mmCIF file of C-alpha atoms in Angstrom:
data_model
loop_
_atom_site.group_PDB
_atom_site.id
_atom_site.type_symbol
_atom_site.label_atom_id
_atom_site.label_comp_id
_atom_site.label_asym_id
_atom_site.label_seq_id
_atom_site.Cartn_x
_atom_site.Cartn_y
_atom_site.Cartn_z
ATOM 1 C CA UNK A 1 -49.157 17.178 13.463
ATOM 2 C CA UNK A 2 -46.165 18.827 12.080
ATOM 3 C CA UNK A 3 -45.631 20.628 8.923
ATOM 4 C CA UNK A 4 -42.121 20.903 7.314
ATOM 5 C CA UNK A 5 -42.162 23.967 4.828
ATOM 6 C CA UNK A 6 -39.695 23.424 2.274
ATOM 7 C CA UNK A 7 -38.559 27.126 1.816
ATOM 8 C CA UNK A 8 -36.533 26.020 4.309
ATOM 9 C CA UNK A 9 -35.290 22.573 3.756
ATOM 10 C CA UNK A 10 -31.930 22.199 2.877
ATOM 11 C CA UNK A 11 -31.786 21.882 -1.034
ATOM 12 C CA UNK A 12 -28.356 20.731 -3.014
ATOM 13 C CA UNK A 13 -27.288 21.291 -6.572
ATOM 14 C CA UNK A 14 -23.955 19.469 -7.754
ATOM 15 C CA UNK A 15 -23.205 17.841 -11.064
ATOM 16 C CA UNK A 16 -26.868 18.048 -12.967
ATOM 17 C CA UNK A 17 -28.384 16.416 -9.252
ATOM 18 C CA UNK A 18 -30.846 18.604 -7.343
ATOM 19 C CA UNK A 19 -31.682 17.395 -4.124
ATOM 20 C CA UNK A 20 -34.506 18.320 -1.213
ATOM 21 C CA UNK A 21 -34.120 16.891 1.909
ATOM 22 C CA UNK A 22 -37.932 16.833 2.999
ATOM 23 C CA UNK A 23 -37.465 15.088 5.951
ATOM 24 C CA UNK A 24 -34.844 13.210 8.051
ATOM 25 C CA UNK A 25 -33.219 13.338 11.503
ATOM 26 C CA UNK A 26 -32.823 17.169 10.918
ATOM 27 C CA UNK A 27 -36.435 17.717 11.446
ATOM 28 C CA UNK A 28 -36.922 15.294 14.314
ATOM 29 C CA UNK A 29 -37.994 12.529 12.302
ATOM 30 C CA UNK A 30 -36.353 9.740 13.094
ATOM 31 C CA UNK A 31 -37.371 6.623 11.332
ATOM 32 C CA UNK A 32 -37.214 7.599 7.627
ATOM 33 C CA UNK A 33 -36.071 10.053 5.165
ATOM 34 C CA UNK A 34 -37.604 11.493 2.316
ATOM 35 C CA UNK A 35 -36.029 13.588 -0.857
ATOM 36 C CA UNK A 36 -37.226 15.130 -3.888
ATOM 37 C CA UNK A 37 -34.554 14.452 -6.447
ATOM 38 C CA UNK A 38 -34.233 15.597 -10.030
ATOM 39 C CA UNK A 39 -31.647 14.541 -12.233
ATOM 40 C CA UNK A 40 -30.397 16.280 -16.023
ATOM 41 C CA UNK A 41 -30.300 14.677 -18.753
ATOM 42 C CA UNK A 42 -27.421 12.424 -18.596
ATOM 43 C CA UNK A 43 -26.857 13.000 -14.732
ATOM 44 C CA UNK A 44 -26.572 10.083 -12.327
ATOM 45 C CA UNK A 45 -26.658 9.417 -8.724
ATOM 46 C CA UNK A 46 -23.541 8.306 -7.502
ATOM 47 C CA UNK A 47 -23.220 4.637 -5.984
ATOM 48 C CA UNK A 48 -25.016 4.164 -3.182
ATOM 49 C CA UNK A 49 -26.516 1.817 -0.156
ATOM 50 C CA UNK A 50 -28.595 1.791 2.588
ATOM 51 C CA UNK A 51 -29.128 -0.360 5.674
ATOM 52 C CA UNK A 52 -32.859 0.340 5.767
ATOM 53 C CA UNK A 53 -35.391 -0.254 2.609
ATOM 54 C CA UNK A 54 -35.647 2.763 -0.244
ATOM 55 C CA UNK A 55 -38.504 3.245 -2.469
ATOM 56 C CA UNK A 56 -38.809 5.851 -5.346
ATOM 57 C CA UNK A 57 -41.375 6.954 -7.058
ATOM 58 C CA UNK A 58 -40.231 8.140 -10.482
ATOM 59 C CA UNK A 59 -42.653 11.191 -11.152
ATOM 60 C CA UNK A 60 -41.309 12.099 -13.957
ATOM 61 C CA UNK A 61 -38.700 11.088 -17.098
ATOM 62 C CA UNK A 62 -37.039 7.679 -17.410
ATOM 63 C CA UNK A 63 -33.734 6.535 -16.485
ATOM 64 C CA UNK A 64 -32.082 3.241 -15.473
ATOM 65 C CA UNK A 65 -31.280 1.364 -12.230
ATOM 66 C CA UNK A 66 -27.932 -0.304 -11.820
ATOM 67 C CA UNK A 67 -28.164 -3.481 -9.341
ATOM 68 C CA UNK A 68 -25.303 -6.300 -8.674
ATOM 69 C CA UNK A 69 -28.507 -8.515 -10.855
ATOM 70 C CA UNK A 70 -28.295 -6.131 -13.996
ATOM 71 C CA UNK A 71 -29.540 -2.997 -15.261
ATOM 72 C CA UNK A 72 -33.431 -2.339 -15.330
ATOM 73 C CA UNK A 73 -34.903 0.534 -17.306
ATOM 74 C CA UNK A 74 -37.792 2.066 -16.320
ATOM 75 C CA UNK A 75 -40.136 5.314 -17.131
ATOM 76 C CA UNK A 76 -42.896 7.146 -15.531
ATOM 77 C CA UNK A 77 -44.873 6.679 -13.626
ATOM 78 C CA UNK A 78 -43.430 3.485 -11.695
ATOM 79 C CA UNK A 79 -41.865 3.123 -7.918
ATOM 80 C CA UNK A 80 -38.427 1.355 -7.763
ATOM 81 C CA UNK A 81 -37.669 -0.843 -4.651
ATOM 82 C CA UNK A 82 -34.004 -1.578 -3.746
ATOM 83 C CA UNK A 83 -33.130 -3.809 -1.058
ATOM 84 C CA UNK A 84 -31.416 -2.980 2.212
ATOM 85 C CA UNK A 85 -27.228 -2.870 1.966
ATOM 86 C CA UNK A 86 -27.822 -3.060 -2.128
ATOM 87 C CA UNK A 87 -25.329 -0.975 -4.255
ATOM 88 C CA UNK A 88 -27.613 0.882 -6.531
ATOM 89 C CA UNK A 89 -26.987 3.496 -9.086
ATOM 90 C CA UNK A 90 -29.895 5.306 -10.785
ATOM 91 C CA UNK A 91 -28.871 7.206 -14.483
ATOM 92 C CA UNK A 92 -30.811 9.259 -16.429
ATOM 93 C CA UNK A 93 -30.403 8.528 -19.638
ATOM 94 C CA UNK A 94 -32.812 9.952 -21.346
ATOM 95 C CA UNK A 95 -32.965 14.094 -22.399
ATOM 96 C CA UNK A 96 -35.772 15.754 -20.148
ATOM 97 C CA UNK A 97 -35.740 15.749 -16.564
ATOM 98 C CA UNK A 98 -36.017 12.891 -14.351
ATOM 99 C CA UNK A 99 -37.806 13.760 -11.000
ATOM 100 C CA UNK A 100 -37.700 11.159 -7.944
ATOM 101 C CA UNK A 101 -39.559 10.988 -4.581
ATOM 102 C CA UNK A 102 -36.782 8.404 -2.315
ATOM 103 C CA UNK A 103 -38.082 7.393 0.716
ATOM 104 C CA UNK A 104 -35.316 5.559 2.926
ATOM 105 C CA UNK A 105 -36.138 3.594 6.547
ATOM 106 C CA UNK A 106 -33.429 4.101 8.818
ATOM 107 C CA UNK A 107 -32.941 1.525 10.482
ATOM 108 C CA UNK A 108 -32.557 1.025 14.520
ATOM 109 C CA UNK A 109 -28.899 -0.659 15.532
ATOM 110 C CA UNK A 110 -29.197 -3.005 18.311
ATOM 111 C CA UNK A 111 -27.400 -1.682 21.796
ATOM 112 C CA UNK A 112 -24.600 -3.224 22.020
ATOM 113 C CA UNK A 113 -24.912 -6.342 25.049
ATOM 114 C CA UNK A 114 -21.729 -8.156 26.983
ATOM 115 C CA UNK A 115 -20.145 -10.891 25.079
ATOM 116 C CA UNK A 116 -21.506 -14.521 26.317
ATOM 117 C CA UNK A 117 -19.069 -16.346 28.761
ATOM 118 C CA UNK A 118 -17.456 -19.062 27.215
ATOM 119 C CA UNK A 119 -19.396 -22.068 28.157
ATOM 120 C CA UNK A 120 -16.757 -24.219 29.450
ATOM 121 C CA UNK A 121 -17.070 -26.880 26.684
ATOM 122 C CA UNK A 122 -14.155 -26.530 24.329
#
């Protein structure tokens, strides 16, 4: 069992977004990351994707979630689920905090293999 103390995670603070990075490659974990995100009023997370799957779970506040489908609001408490490779945006557009929990698979790239032979029939 490990236990990450988050004293000494590295935190972030630009624009009205505060960031934790709870876990990730930086810690030796390999297959997902988690953050603690809180956004100002009328603060947004830039545009974004992901290979692997992200989940929030909106703690706090309400905001809304920008997909290529159409905006969604949403309030606490809720989880948001967005797609692997989908441009998201969340916005807080609402005036108290907004605090997030994202937790992102990474995903695994295949090893690259030889290209096939050509088989001869063209």
């Amino acid at each position: 069992m490990l236990v990450l103390h988050h004293a000494h995670a590295p935190h972030q603070q630009v624009q009205g977004i505060r960031t934790l990075q709870a876990t990730g490659p930086a810690f030796g974990i390999s297959a997902f990351d988690i953050r603690l995100v809180e956004l100002e009023a009328g603060a947004c997370l830039p545009l974004d994707q992901h290979a692997g799957q992200l989940a929030a779970v909106v703690l706090s506040g309400q905001g809304k979630l920008l997909l290529d489908s159409g905006p969604q609001r949403f309030a606490a408490p809720c989880s948001l689920f967005i797609p692997p490779h989908a441009p998201y945006q969340i916005n807080n557009n609402a005036s108290t905090t907004l605090q997030l929990v994202m937790v992102c698979s990474r995903v695994e790239w295949p090893v690259a293999t030889a290209p096939m032979a050509p088989s001869g029939d063209d």
